[in-house]
Short mmCIF file of C-alpha atoms and ligand atoms in Angstrom, two decimals:
data_model
loop_
_atom_site.label_atom_id
_atom_site.label_comp_id
_atom_site.label_asym_id
_atom_site.label_seq_id
_atom_site.Cartn_x
_atom_site.Cartn_y
_atom_site.Cartn_z
CA MET Z 164 -14.08 -69.59 -125.05
CA SER Z 165 -14.91 -66.46 -123.05
CA THR Z 166 -12.23 -64.88 -120.88
CA SER Z 167 -14.26 -65.28 -117.74
CA SER Z 168 -14.18 -69.07 -118.10
CA ARG Z 169 -10.36 -69.12 -118.37
CA PRO Z 170 -8.35 -68.75 -115.19
CA SER Z 171 -5.70 -66.12 -115.71
CA SER Z 172 -2.95 -68.56 -114.65
CA THR Z 173 -3.88 -70.79 -117.62
CA VAL Z 174 -3.72 -67.90 -120.10
CA GLU Z 175 -0.36 -66.86 -118.67
CA ARG Z 176 1.02 -70.42 -118.79
CA ASP Z 177 -0.20 -71.07 -122.35
CA LEU Z 178 1.15 -67.73 -123.62
CA ARG Z 179 4.50 -68.46 -121.97
CA ALA Z 180 4.64 -71.79 -123.77
CA LEU Z 181 3.84 -70.02 -127.05
CA LEU Z 182 6.09 -66.93 -126.76
CA GLY Z 183 8.82 -67.93 -124.30
CA ALA Z 184 9.15 -67.20 -120.59
CA ASP Z 185 10.64 -63.71 -121.00
CA ALA Z 186 7.71 -62.53 -123.13
CA VAL Z 187 5.04 -62.98 -120.46
CA LEU Z 188 5.08 -61.26 -117.07
CA PRO Z 189 4.34 -63.23 -113.91
CA GLY Z 190 0.88 -62.09 -112.80
CA THR Z 191 -0.69 -58.86 -114.00
CA PRO Z 192 1.22 -55.95 -112.41
CA ALA Z 193 -0.97 -52.91 -111.61
CA ALA Z 194 1.29 -50.67 -113.73
CA TYR Z 195 -0.10 -52.38 -116.85
CA LEU Z 196 -3.76 -52.02 -115.85
CA SER Z 197 -4.12 -48.24 -115.83
CA ASP Z 198 -3.03 -45.07 -117.64
CA GLU Z 199 -3.28 -41.36 -116.84
CA THR Z 200 -6.99 -41.84 -116.12
CA GLU Z 201 -5.85 -43.37 -112.83
CA THR Z 202 -6.17 -39.82 -111.52
CA ARG Z 203 -9.93 -40.19 -112.10
CA GLY Z 204 -10.08 -43.65 -110.56
CA LEU Z 205 -10.01 -45.94 -113.63
CA HIS Z 206 -8.37 -49.40 -113.30
CA GLY Z 207 -8.68 -52.50 -115.44
CA HIS Z 208 -8.05 -56.21 -115.00
CA ALA Z 209 -6.33 -58.71 -117.29
CA GLU Z 210 -5.67 -62.42 -117.71
CA ALA Z 211 -2.04 -61.85 -118.72
CA VAL Z 212 0.48 -59.19 -119.76
CA CYS Z 213 2.79 -60.09 -122.61
CA LEU Z 214 5.86 -58.20 -123.79
CA PRO Z 215 6.62 -59.45 -127.31
CA ALA Z 216 10.22 -59.11 -128.52
CA ASP Z 217 9.33 -58.78 -132.20
CA ALA Z 218 6.46 -58.41 -134.67
CA GLU Z 219 6.21 -62.17 -135.21
CA GLN Z 220 5.56 -62.64 -131.48
CA VAL Z 221 2.86 -59.95 -131.61
CA ALA Z 222 1.24 -61.84 -134.51
CA SER Z 223 1.43 -65.14 -132.57
CA ALA Z 224 -0.10 -63.57 -129.45
CA VAL Z 225 -2.92 -61.92 -131.43
CA ALA Z 226 -3.65 -65.13 -133.36
CA TRP Z 227 -3.72 -67.15 -130.13
CA CYS Z 228 -6.09 -64.71 -128.41
CA TYR Z 229 -8.29 -64.23 -131.47
CA GLU Z 230 -8.86 -67.93 -131.89
CA ARG Z 231 -9.91 -68.24 -128.25
CA GLY Z 232 -12.13 -65.13 -128.07
CA ILE Z 233 -9.78 -63.31 -125.70
CA PRO Z 234 -9.60 -59.48 -125.86
CA ILE Z 235 -6.28 -57.92 -126.91
CA VAL Z 236 -5.30 -54.56 -125.40
CA PRO Z 237 -2.27 -52.89 -127.05
CA ARG Z 238 -0.22 -50.79 -124.67
CA GLY Z 239 2.44 -48.15 -125.23
CA GLY Z 240 3.77 -45.92 -122.46
CA GLY Z 241 0.41 -45.73 -120.65
CA THR Z 242 0.34 -41.90 -120.76
CA GLY Z 243 -3.03 -41.70 -122.48
CA TYR Z 244 -5.82 -39.58 -120.98
CA ALA Z 245 -8.74 -41.52 -122.46
CA GLY Z 246 -8.34 -44.91 -120.77
CA GLY Z 247 -7.44 -46.46 -124.13
CA ALA Z 248 -4.72 -48.72 -122.74
CA VAL Z 249 -6.75 -49.79 -119.70
CA PRO Z 250 -8.03 -53.40 -120.04
CA THR Z 251 -11.57 -52.55 -118.96
CA GLU Z 252 -12.95 -55.85 -120.29
CA GLY Z 253 -10.03 -58.07 -119.28
CA GLY Z 254 -7.99 -60.02 -121.83
CA VAL Z 255 -4.31 -59.92 -122.69
CA VAL Z 256 -2.33 -56.68 -122.50
CA VAL Z 257 0.19 -56.57 -125.36
CA ALA Z 258 2.86 -54.10 -124.20
CA LEU Z 259 5.27 -52.96 -126.91
CA GLU Z 260 8.11 -51.73 -124.68
CA ARG Z 261 10.60 -54.43 -125.68
CA MET Z 262 10.15 -53.57 -129.35
CA ALA Z 263 12.34 -50.46 -129.26
CA ARG Z 264 14.79 -50.93 -132.11
CA VAL Z 265 15.62 -48.55 -134.92
CA ARG Z 266 15.10 -50.71 -138.00
CA SER Z 267 16.63 -48.29 -140.47
CA PHE Z 268 17.78 -44.69 -140.41
CA ASP Z 269 18.80 -42.75 -143.51
CA PRO Z 270 19.69 -39.24 -142.31
CA LEU Z 271 20.67 -38.16 -145.82
CA LEU Z 272 17.19 -39.08 -147.04
CA TRP Z 273 15.43 -37.62 -143.96
CA ARG Z 274 13.68 -40.86 -142.96
CA ILE Z 275 13.66 -43.47 -140.22
CA GLU Z 276 11.85 -46.71 -139.45
CA VAL Z 277 11.42 -47.50 -135.77
CA GLU Z 278 9.61 -50.16 -133.82
CA ALA Z 279 6.45 -49.14 -132.01
CA GLY Z 280 8.01 -49.28 -128.54
CA VAL Z 281 10.61 -46.55 -129.15
CA ARG Z 282 9.93 -43.73 -126.70
CA THR Z 283 9.03 -40.34 -128.18
CA ALA Z 284 11.92 -38.53 -126.47
CA ASP Z 285 14.43 -41.21 -127.59
CA LEU Z 286 13.24 -40.89 -131.18
CA ARG Z 287 13.63 -37.11 -131.07
CA ARG Z 288 17.11 -37.50 -129.54
CA ILE Z 289 18.25 -40.11 -132.10
CA VAL Z 290 17.29 -37.97 -135.08
CA ARG Z 291 18.62 -34.78 -133.47
CA GLU Z 292 22.06 -36.38 -133.10
CA SER Z 293 22.10 -36.70 -136.89
CA GLY Z 294 20.99 -33.11 -137.44
CA LEU Z 295 17.32 -33.89 -138.07
CA TYR Z 296 14.00 -33.03 -136.44
CA PHE Z 297 10.83 -35.02 -135.69
CA PRO Z 298 8.39 -32.19 -134.82
CA PRO Z 299 5.46 -33.90 -133.00
CA ASP Z 300 5.99 -33.15 -129.30
CA PRO Z 301 3.23 -34.51 -127.07
CA GLY Z 302 3.98 -34.04 -123.36
CA ALA Z 303 5.17 -37.06 -121.34
CA ALA Z 304 7.63 -37.78 -124.16
CA GLU Z 305 9.99 -39.70 -121.86
CA GLN Z 306 7.26 -42.32 -121.30
CA SER Z 307 5.02 -42.29 -124.37
CA GLN Z 308 5.96 -44.47 -127.34
CA ILE Z 309 5.78 -43.77 -131.05
CA GLY Z 310 3.24 -46.64 -131.39
CA GLY Z 311 1.02 -44.92 -128.81
CA ASN Z 312 1.49 -41.57 -130.54
CA VAL Z 313 0.42 -43.13 -133.85
CA ALA Z 314 -2.49 -44.95 -132.23
CA THR Z 315 -3.77 -41.66 -130.75
CA ASN Z 316 -2.51 -39.43 -133.57
CA ALA Z 317 -0.93 -37.34 -130.84
CA GLY Z 318 -0.35 -33.61 -131.19
CA GLY Z 319 1.53 -31.23 -128.90
CA PRO Z 320 2.44 -27.52 -128.85
CA HIS Z 321 4.28 -27.51 -132.18
CA ALA Z 322 1.43 -29.25 -134.02
CA PHE Z 323 0.20 -25.71 -134.72
CA LYS Z 324 2.89 -25.24 -137.36
CA TYR Z 325 4.01 -28.81 -138.08
CA GLY Z 326 0.87 -30.92 -137.76
CA VAL Z 327 0.08 -33.98 -135.63
CA THR Z 328 1.89 -37.34 -135.61
CA GLY Z 329 -0.03 -38.74 -138.58
CA ALA Z 330 1.34 -36.00 -140.84
CA TRP Z 331 4.81 -37.56 -140.42
CA VAL Z 332 3.95 -41.24 -140.92
CA THR Z 333 4.75 -42.61 -144.38
CA GLY Z 334 4.27 -46.29 -143.57
CA LEU Z 335 3.10 -48.71 -140.92
CA GLU Z 336 3.64 -52.33 -140.03
CA ALA Z 337 0.79 -53.76 -137.97
CA VAL Z 338 -0.75 -57.00 -136.81
CA LEU Z 339 -4.40 -57.23 -137.84
CA ALA Z 340 -6.99 -59.79 -136.80
CA PRO Z 341 -6.93 -62.75 -136.87
CA GLY Z 342 -3.15 -62.45 -136.39
CA GLU Z 343 -1.63 -61.32 -139.68
CA LEU Z 344 1.39 -59.06 -140.08
CA VAL Z 345 0.82 -56.39 -142.80
CA ARG Z 346 2.79 -53.45 -144.18
CA ILE Z 347 1.21 -50.30 -145.66
CA GLY Z 348 3.36 -47.64 -147.29
CA GLY Z 349 6.99 -47.50 -146.21
CA ALA Z 350 9.98 -45.38 -147.13
CA ILE Z 351 7.94 -43.45 -149.66
CA ARG Z 352 6.75 -39.90 -149.39
CA LYS Z 353 3.56 -40.24 -151.42
CA ASP Z 354 1.02 -43.05 -151.83
CA VAL Z 355 -2.52 -42.78 -153.17
CA ALA Z 356 -3.02 -46.42 -154.12
CA GLY Z 357 -6.21 -47.85 -152.63
CA TYR Z 358 -8.19 -46.39 -149.74
CA ASP Z 359 -6.01 -44.80 -147.09
CA VAL Z 360 -5.84 -47.78 -144.71
CA LYS Z 361 -2.73 -46.29 -143.09
CA LYS Z 362 -4.76 -43.25 -142.03
CA LEU Z 363 -7.50 -45.52 -140.68
CA LEU Z 364 -4.97 -47.18 -138.39
CA ILE Z 365 -3.53 -43.81 -137.32
CA GLY Z 366 -5.67 -42.65 -134.41
CA SER Z 367 -7.50 -45.99 -134.14
CA GLU Z 368 -6.48 -46.38 -130.46
CA GLY Z 369 -5.61 -50.06 -130.75
CA THR Z 370 -9.13 -51.00 -131.89
CA LEU Z 371 -8.18 -52.02 -135.45
CA GLY Z 372 -4.76 -53.62 -134.96
CA VAL Z 373 -1.44 -53.53 -133.14
CA VAL Z 374 1.14 -51.19 -134.69
CA THR Z 375 4.55 -52.87 -134.60
CA SER Z 376 6.69 -50.47 -136.65
CA VAL Z 377 6.48 -46.97 -138.14
CA TRP Z 378 8.20 -45.25 -141.07
CA LEU Z 379 8.57 -41.54 -140.47
CA ARG Z 380 9.67 -38.58 -142.53
CA LEU Z 381 11.96 -36.07 -140.88
CA ILE Z 382 13.13 -32.52 -141.61
CA PRO Z 383 16.19 -30.43 -140.79
CA PRO Z 384 15.55 -28.59 -137.50
CA PRO Z 385 14.84 -24.88 -137.35
CA GLU Z 386 18.12 -23.10 -136.62
CA THR Z 387 16.60 -21.03 -133.81
CA SER Z 388 13.45 -21.12 -131.68
CA LEU Z 389 12.46 -17.91 -129.89
CA PRO Z 390 9.35 -17.79 -127.69
CA VAL Z 391 7.33 -14.80 -126.55
CA VAL Z 392 5.22 -14.89 -123.38
CA GLY Z 393 2.32 -12.51 -122.73
CA PHE Z 394 0.43 -12.09 -119.43
CA TYR Z 395 -3.11 -10.65 -119.44
CA ARG Z 396 -5.70 -9.48 -116.93
CA ASP Z 397 -8.53 -11.54 -118.38
CA ILE Z 398 -9.66 -14.10 -120.94
CA ALA Z 399 -10.92 -11.46 -123.39
CA SER Z 400 -7.59 -9.61 -123.71
CA GLY Z 401 -5.60 -12.88 -123.85
CA THR Z 402 -7.71 -14.44 -126.58
CA ALA Z 403 -7.73 -11.13 -128.49
CA ALA Z 404 -3.91 -11.32 -128.51
CA ILE Z 405 -4.08 -14.89 -129.87
CA ALA Z 406 -6.39 -13.69 -132.65
CA ALA Z 407 -3.99 -10.82 -133.38
CA VAL Z 408 -1.16 -13.30 -134.06
CA LEU Z 409 -3.18 -14.96 -136.81
CA GLY Z 410 -4.78 -11.73 -137.99
CA ASN Z 411 -1.35 -10.21 -138.53
CA GLY Z 412 -0.26 -13.20 -140.59
CA ILE Z 413 2.50 -14.27 -138.20
CA ALA Z 414 3.45 -17.91 -138.81
CA ALA Z 415 4.07 -18.96 -135.19
CA ALA Z 416 5.41 -22.46 -134.55
CA ALA Z 417 3.41 -22.83 -131.32
CA LEU Z 418 0.58 -20.82 -129.77
CA GLU Z 419 -0.41 -21.93 -126.27
CA TYR Z 420 -2.53 -20.54 -123.42
CA LEU Z 421 -3.21 -20.99 -119.72
CA ASP Z 422 -6.25 -19.60 -117.94
CA ALA Z 423 -6.16 -18.26 -114.37
CA GLY Z 424 -6.60 -21.65 -112.62
CA ALA Z 425 -3.89 -23.37 -114.66
CA LEU Z 426 -1.57 -20.39 -114.22
CA ASP Z 427 -2.18 -20.33 -110.46
CA ALA Z 428 -1.39 -24.07 -110.23
CA ALA Z 429 1.97 -23.62 -111.97
CA ARG Z 430 2.77 -19.96 -111.19
CA GLY Z 431 5.23 -20.78 -108.39
CA SER Z 432 7.60 -22.69 -110.65
CA PHE Z 433 7.56 -20.27 -113.61
CA PRO Z 434 11.21 -19.46 -114.38
CA ALA Z 435 10.66 -15.66 -114.15
CA PRO Z 436 8.41 -13.33 -112.12
CA VAL Z 437 4.70 -13.55 -113.03
CA PRO Z 438 2.77 -10.24 -112.73
CA GLU Z 439 0.42 -10.25 -109.73
CA ALA Z 440 -2.59 -9.28 -111.88
CA ALA Z 441 -2.03 -11.99 -114.52
CA ARG Z 442 -5.16 -14.13 -115.05
CA PHE Z 443 -4.31 -15.45 -118.53
CA MET Z 444 -1.06 -16.35 -120.25
CA VAL Z 445 -0.11 -16.82 -123.90
CA ILE Z 446 3.07 -18.57 -125.09
CA ALA Z 447 3.96 -18.15 -128.75
CA GLU Z 448 7.11 -19.31 -130.47
CA ALA Z 449 8.92 -18.13 -133.59
CA ASP Z 450 11.33 -20.47 -135.35
CA GLY Z 451 13.43 -20.62 -138.49
CA SER Z 452 16.87 -19.32 -139.46
CA GLY Z 453 18.40 -16.87 -136.96
CA ASN Z 454 17.19 -13.87 -138.96
CA GLU Z 455 13.74 -15.23 -139.66
CA ALA Z 456 13.11 -16.30 -136.06
CA GLY Z 457 14.33 -12.90 -134.84
CA ARG Z 458 11.98 -11.06 -137.20
CA LEU Z 459 9.02 -13.30 -136.27
CA GLN Z 460 9.75 -12.93 -132.57
CA ALA Z 461 9.65 -9.13 -132.92
CA GLU Z 462 6.32 -9.39 -134.75
CA LEU Z 463 4.92 -11.75 -132.10
CA ARG Z 464 6.08 -9.39 -129.38
CA GLU Z 465 4.18 -6.54 -130.99
CA ALA Z 466 1.02 -8.58 -131.60
CA LEU Z 467 0.97 -9.95 -128.04
CA ALA Z 468 1.72 -6.56 -126.42
CA ASP Z 469 -1.72 -5.12 -127.15
CA GLY Z 470 -3.73 -5.43 -123.93
CA ALA Z 471 -0.93 -7.27 -122.07
CA GLU Z 472 0.26 -6.64 -118.52
CA THR Z 473 3.76 -7.76 -119.51
CA VAL Z 474 5.40 -9.40 -122.49
CA ARG Z 475 8.67 -11.32 -122.17
CA ALA Z 476 10.87 -12.61 -124.97
CA PRO Z 477 13.54 -15.01 -123.67
CA ALA Z 478 16.52 -15.16 -126.00
CA PHE Z 479 19.00 -17.55 -124.34
CA ALA Z 480 18.75 -21.26 -125.13
CA GLY Z 481 18.69 -22.12 -121.41
CA ASP Z 482 15.74 -19.77 -120.78
CA VAL Z 483 13.84 -21.13 -123.78
CA ALA Z 484 14.38 -24.73 -122.58
CA ALA Z 485 13.31 -23.76 -119.03
CA LEU Z 486 10.10 -22.23 -120.40
CA TRP Z 487 9.12 -25.38 -122.30
CA ARG Z 488 10.09 -27.64 -119.37
CA TRP Z 489 7.76 -25.55 -117.23
CA ARG Z 490 4.98 -25.80 -119.83
CA GLU Z 491 5.35 -29.60 -119.83
CA GLY Z 492 4.88 -29.62 -116.07
CA VAL Z 493 1.56 -27.71 -116.14
CA SER Z 494 -0.53 -30.89 -116.30
CA ILE Z 495 1.20 -32.36 -113.24
CA ALA Z 496 0.92 -29.06 -111.35
CA VAL Z 497 -2.83 -29.03 -112.00
CA THR Z 498 -3.18 -32.66 -110.82
CA ALA Z 499 -1.30 -31.73 -107.64
CA GLN Z 500 -4.04 -29.23 -106.68
CA ARG Z 501 -6.49 -31.89 -105.51
CA GLY Z 502 -4.70 -35.17 -106.26
CA GLY Z 503 -6.80 -36.01 -109.31
CA LYS Z 504 -8.40 -34.51 -112.37
CA VAL Z 505 -10.90 -35.15 -115.11
CA SER Z 506 -9.11 -33.51 -118.01
CA GLU Z 507 -10.62 -33.45 -121.49
CA ASP Z 508 -9.37 -32.24 -124.86
CA ILE Z 509 -12.23 -30.60 -126.71
CA VAL Z 510 -11.43 -28.61 -129.83
CA VAL Z 511 -13.37 -25.62 -131.18
CA PRO Z 512 -13.08 -23.23 -134.11
CA LEU Z 513 -10.53 -20.58 -133.17
CA ASP Z 514 -13.09 -17.75 -133.11
CA ARG Z 515 -15.00 -19.63 -130.36
CA LEU Z 516 -11.95 -20.16 -128.10
CA ALA Z 517 -12.79 -17.36 -125.62
CA GLU Z 518 -16.34 -18.65 -125.28
CA ALA Z 519 -15.11 -22.22 -124.73
CA VAL Z 520 -12.66 -21.07 -122.01
CA GLU Z 521 -15.36 -19.04 -120.23
CA ARG Z 522 -18.07 -21.68 -120.50
CA THR Z 523 -15.69 -24.38 -119.22
CA LEU Z 524 -15.48 -22.32 -116.01
CA GLU Z 525 -19.27 -21.88 -115.90
CA ILE Z 526 -19.81 -25.63 -116.28
CA GLY Z 527 -17.35 -26.38 -113.46
CA ALA Z 528 -18.97 -23.74 -111.20
CA ARG Z 529 -22.44 -25.21 -111.81
CA HIS Z 530 -21.14 -28.59 -110.61
CA GLY Z 531 -19.23 -27.12 -107.65
CA LEU Z 532 -15.83 -28.12 -109.08
CA ALA Z 533 -12.45 -26.39 -109.10
CA THR Z 534 -11.93 -25.82 -112.82
CA CYS Z 535 -9.30 -24.57 -115.21
CA SER Z 536 -8.14 -24.94 -118.79
CA TRP Z 537 -4.99 -24.59 -120.81
CA GLY Z 538 -3.87 -25.93 -124.15
CA HIS Z 539 -3.00 -25.45 -127.74
CA ALA Z 540 -4.72 -22.13 -128.44
CA GLY Z 541 -3.68 -21.90 -132.08
CA ASP Z 542 -5.43 -25.20 -132.76
CA GLY Z 543 -8.49 -24.24 -130.67
CA ASN Z 544 -7.68 -27.26 -128.48
CA LEU Z 545 -8.51 -26.90 -124.77
CA HIS Z 546 -7.54 -29.12 -121.87
CA SER Z 547 -10.69 -28.28 -119.92
CA THR Z 548 -10.08 -29.75 -116.50
CA PHE Z 549 -12.08 -30.43 -113.36
CA MET Z 550 -9.79 -30.91 -110.38
CA VAL Z 551 -11.02 -33.69 -108.10
CA ASP Z 552 -10.18 -35.93 -105.21
CA ALA Z 553 -10.22 -39.31 -107.00
CA HIS Z 554 -11.31 -41.02 -103.76
CA ASP Z 555 -14.46 -38.90 -103.54
CA ALA Z 556 -17.09 -40.80 -105.57
CA ALA Z 557 -19.62 -37.95 -105.43
CA GLU Z 558 -17.08 -35.43 -106.70
CA LEU Z 559 -16.02 -37.80 -109.49
CA ALA Z 560 -19.65 -38.24 -110.53
CA ARG Z 561 -20.09 -34.45 -110.65
CA ALA Z 562 -16.92 -34.16 -112.77
CA GLN Z 563 -18.23 -36.82 -115.14
CA ALA Z 564 -21.52 -34.93 -115.49
CA ALA Z 565 -19.53 -31.73 -116.12
CA ALA Z 566 -17.47 -33.51 -118.80
CA GLU Z 567 -20.69 -34.52 -120.57
CA GLU Z 568 -21.71 -30.85 -120.68
CA LEU Z 569 -18.27 -30.01 -122.02
CA PHE Z 570 -18.69 -32.44 -124.92
CA ALA Z 571 -22.11 -30.90 -125.68
CA LEU Z 572 -20.46 -27.46 -125.61
CA ALA Z 573 -17.75 -28.54 -128.08
CA VAL Z 574 -20.37 -29.74 -130.55
CA GLU Z 575 -22.57 -26.66 -130.03
CA LEU Z 576 -19.58 -24.42 -130.86
CA GLY Z 577 -18.91 -26.36 -134.07
CA GLY Z 578 -16.00 -28.34 -132.62
CA SER Z 579 -15.21 -31.90 -131.63
CA ILE Z 580 -15.26 -33.92 -128.41
CA SER Z 581 -11.58 -34.82 -128.88
CA GLY Z 582 -8.66 -32.98 -130.46
CA GLU Z 583 -5.84 -35.05 -128.98
CA HIS Z 584 -6.52 -37.83 -126.49
CA GLY Z 585 -9.02 -39.83 -128.53
CA THR Z 586 -12.30 -41.40 -127.50
CA GLY Z 587 -10.82 -44.32 -125.57
CA TRP Z 588 -13.04 -45.58 -122.79
CA VAL Z 589 -13.80 -42.28 -121.09
CA LYS Z 590 -15.64 -40.77 -124.08
CA ARG Z 591 -17.47 -43.93 -125.14
CA GLY Z 592 -20.86 -43.07 -126.62
CA GLN Z 593 -19.98 -39.40 -127.13
CA LEU Z 594 -19.30 -39.63 -130.87
CA ALA Z 595 -23.08 -39.79 -131.41
CA ARG Z 596 -23.21 -36.13 -130.33
CA GLN Z 597 -21.35 -34.99 -133.42
CA TRP Z 598 -21.86 -37.67 -136.08
CA SER Z 599 -25.02 -38.58 -138.00
CA PRO Z 600 -26.45 -42.14 -137.79
CA ARG Z 601 -25.04 -42.91 -141.25
CA LEU Z 602 -21.52 -41.91 -140.18
CA LEU Z 603 -21.83 -43.95 -136.99
CA GLU Z 604 -22.94 -46.93 -139.09
CA LEU Z 605 -19.85 -46.53 -141.32
CA HIS Z 606 -17.66 -46.22 -138.23
CA ALA Z 607 -19.04 -49.50 -136.87
CA ALA Z 608 -18.67 -51.17 -140.29
CA VAL Z 609 -14.96 -50.22 -140.42
CA LYS Z 610 -14.44 -51.73 -136.97
CA ASP Z 611 -16.31 -54.86 -138.03
CA ALA Z 612 -14.27 -55.22 -141.23
CA PHE Z 613 -10.99 -55.11 -139.29
CA ASP Z 614 -12.14 -56.95 -136.20
CA PRO Z 615 -15.21 -59.13 -136.81
CA LYS Z 616 -15.05 -60.71 -133.35
CA GLY Z 617 -14.74 -57.32 -131.58
CA LEU Z 618 -11.67 -58.42 -129.63
CA MET Z 619 -9.22 -55.59 -130.48
CA ASN Z 620 -9.33 -53.26 -127.48
CA PRO Z 621 -13.06 -53.78 -126.88
CA GLY Z 622 -15.17 -50.99 -125.40
CA LYS Z 623 -12.93 -48.25 -126.80
CA LYS Z 624 -13.47 -45.68 -129.56
CA GLN Z 625 -17.19 -46.38 -129.77
C1 FAD K 17 1.79 -34.88 -119.00
C2 FAD K 17 1.11 -35.32 -120.28
C3 FAD K 17 1.08 -34.46 -121.35
C4 FAD K 17 0.47 -34.88 -122.55
N1 FAD K 17 0.48 -34.01 -123.61
C5 FAD K 17 -0.08 -34.41 -124.78
C6 FAD K 17 -0.04 -33.54 -125.90
O1 FAD K 17 0.50 -32.44 -125.86
N2 FAD K 17 -0.63 -33.98 -127.04
C7 FAD K 17 -1.24 -35.22 -127.12
O2 FAD K 17 -1.76 -35.57 -128.20
N3 FAD K 17 -1.29 -36.05 -126.07
C8 FAD K 17 -0.71 -35.67 -124.90
N4 FAD K 17 -0.75 -36.52 -123.83
C9 FAD K 17 -1.45 -37.80 -123.94
C10 FAD K 17 -0.52 -38.97 -124.30
O3 FAD K 17 0.77 -38.73 -123.88
C11 FAD K 17 -0.49 -39.23 -125.77
O4 FAD K 17 -1.75 -39.59 -126.22
C12 FAD K 17 0.52 -40.34 -126.16
O5 FAD K 17 0.71 -40.30 -127.53
C13 FAD K 17 0.09 -41.74 -125.76
O6 FAD K 17 1.16 -42.62 -126.01
P1 FAD K 17 1.43 -43.89 -125.10
O7 FAD K 17 2.56 -44.64 -125.70
O8 FAD K 17 1.59 -43.52 -123.69
O9 FAD K 17 0.08 -44.69 -125.33
P2 FAD K 17 -0.85 -45.48 -124.31
O10 FAD K 17 -1.41 -44.57 -123.27
O11 FAD K 17 -0.15 -46.70 -123.84
O12 FAD K 17 -2.02 -45.93 -125.29
C14 FAD K 17 -2.86 -44.98 -125.89
C15 FAD K 17 -3.79 -45.70 -126.88
O13 FAD K 17 -3.02 -46.21 -127.96
C16 FAD K 17 -3.14 -47.62 -128.05
N5 FAD K 17 -1.81 -48.13 -128.40
C17 FAD K 17 -0.64 -47.90 -127.76
N6 FAD K 17 0.37 -48.46 -128.44
C18 FAD K 17 -0.17 -49.08 -129.51
C19 FAD K 17 0.36 -49.85 -130.59
N7 FAD K 17 1.65 -50.10 -130.71
N8 FAD K 17 -0.50 -50.32 -131.52
C20 FAD K 17 -1.83 -50.07 -131.45
N9 FAD K 17 -2.38 -49.36 -130.45
C21 FAD K 17 -1.56 -48.86 -129.50
C22 FAD K 17 -3.66 -48.08 -126.70
O14 FAD K 17 -4.41 -49.27 -126.80
C23 FAD K 17 -4.52 -46.90 -126.28
O15 FAD K 17 -5.78 -46.98 -126.87
C24 FAD K 17 -0.14 -36.15 -122.63
C25 FAD K 17 -0.08 -37.01 -121.54
C26 FAD K 17 0.53 -36.61 -120.36
C27 FAD K 17 0.57 -37.56 -119.22
#
């Protein structure tokens, strides 16, 4: 039966009978119908929102929906920038927030298994209390969930040295269509049996199954983390400094940048004076043992000094924490400029970074939009952003047209339309820019093999 022929009250009532009253919300609260793309005006609609308490309830909900032809939209913390968790075609939102238990934790073996709904920041805190480190650090960590991080294969500043979320996943438990609970990998550090189905699920944005639990490997934390901040007059000198870090063989843990617009948006709250002439900023971080981090910080300082207005090297833990807190707030500061933003996540080869930063500004100017970019410079990953008033339909349309040009630019420069946020709903159709027809056919065949009825998060990652 199609969703449109089922009144939402019936879906809600039937799911409540199946899962129990506390597993289905009354009505469909707006908070479960949008994600960060709300700042560009995207909202969905749903027949019901369920909050399963365990993996068996997820399997029951998926089986019930699948049998009836009802779309299933997995939801983590709703911090995604691609509209992946927005129920654009209706259906049942399966929110994982109640599944937030640690299933097993073996600090002496550097491993943990957590349910999908554990928040990123909680996970990092739990392992830190036992002297361990989970490096992936996407922003919005207090809201995002490990299941969402796995489903988007999230990165973050320290992905430059430590890799993205998927690099830390040794096993997954997931519910696949038509409602079956499966486990792939586990508390093992290597596994080359069969095709890598685990990797297919990582980054699949809820379109192949619902992740219910994740096994992760951990490491001891670096003893010390010491950042260096450089301010530059222009894009050319800032990106030259970034290239100098790599060229000098300095193994930075993070290598970030902000262009003039992003810096202006957040300049007021920077925890130290920002030089008047600064139009570009680079943040690099050295980590390791006290000695190693100290040596690397000195090398970074030298590499970043060439062409800089000022270079700062905070040494006290409080100053380092304040710097990263500020960096996390950049996205919000940019949104605050005009109340909304269309913010993408293209990635380019590192030697094309300067060109990508400059041409982002040109694209925005051509469409009459306030524009800026910042991001994970070491990974060539830009958050190219058009600042908009989300209530202004004409401005939003111009920003959408500008985003299309941005995707074309990424492909022209030998990059990709998405380095972090995924395709979701907002980049639907864009994969064809960078993949051949044969690859697109394989992509569709994978989806079909996992989800023959096309009910797992329909309309996304296409
Ligand atoms: C301020 C800010 C900073 C950010 N910085 C970064 C960054 O540095 N790096 C980065 O990569 N991202 C970043 N993001 C984007 C976002 O936080 C990440 O993509 C995050 O991992 C999404 O997790 P979530 O739990 O909020 O997922 P949601 O937004 O709820 O969902 C994202 C996608 O995953 C699917 N999904 C969620 N949970 C599951 C599950 N259990 N099983 C199957 N599918 C699921 C959804 O259907 C959707 O397609 C940032 C976002 C904000 C707001």
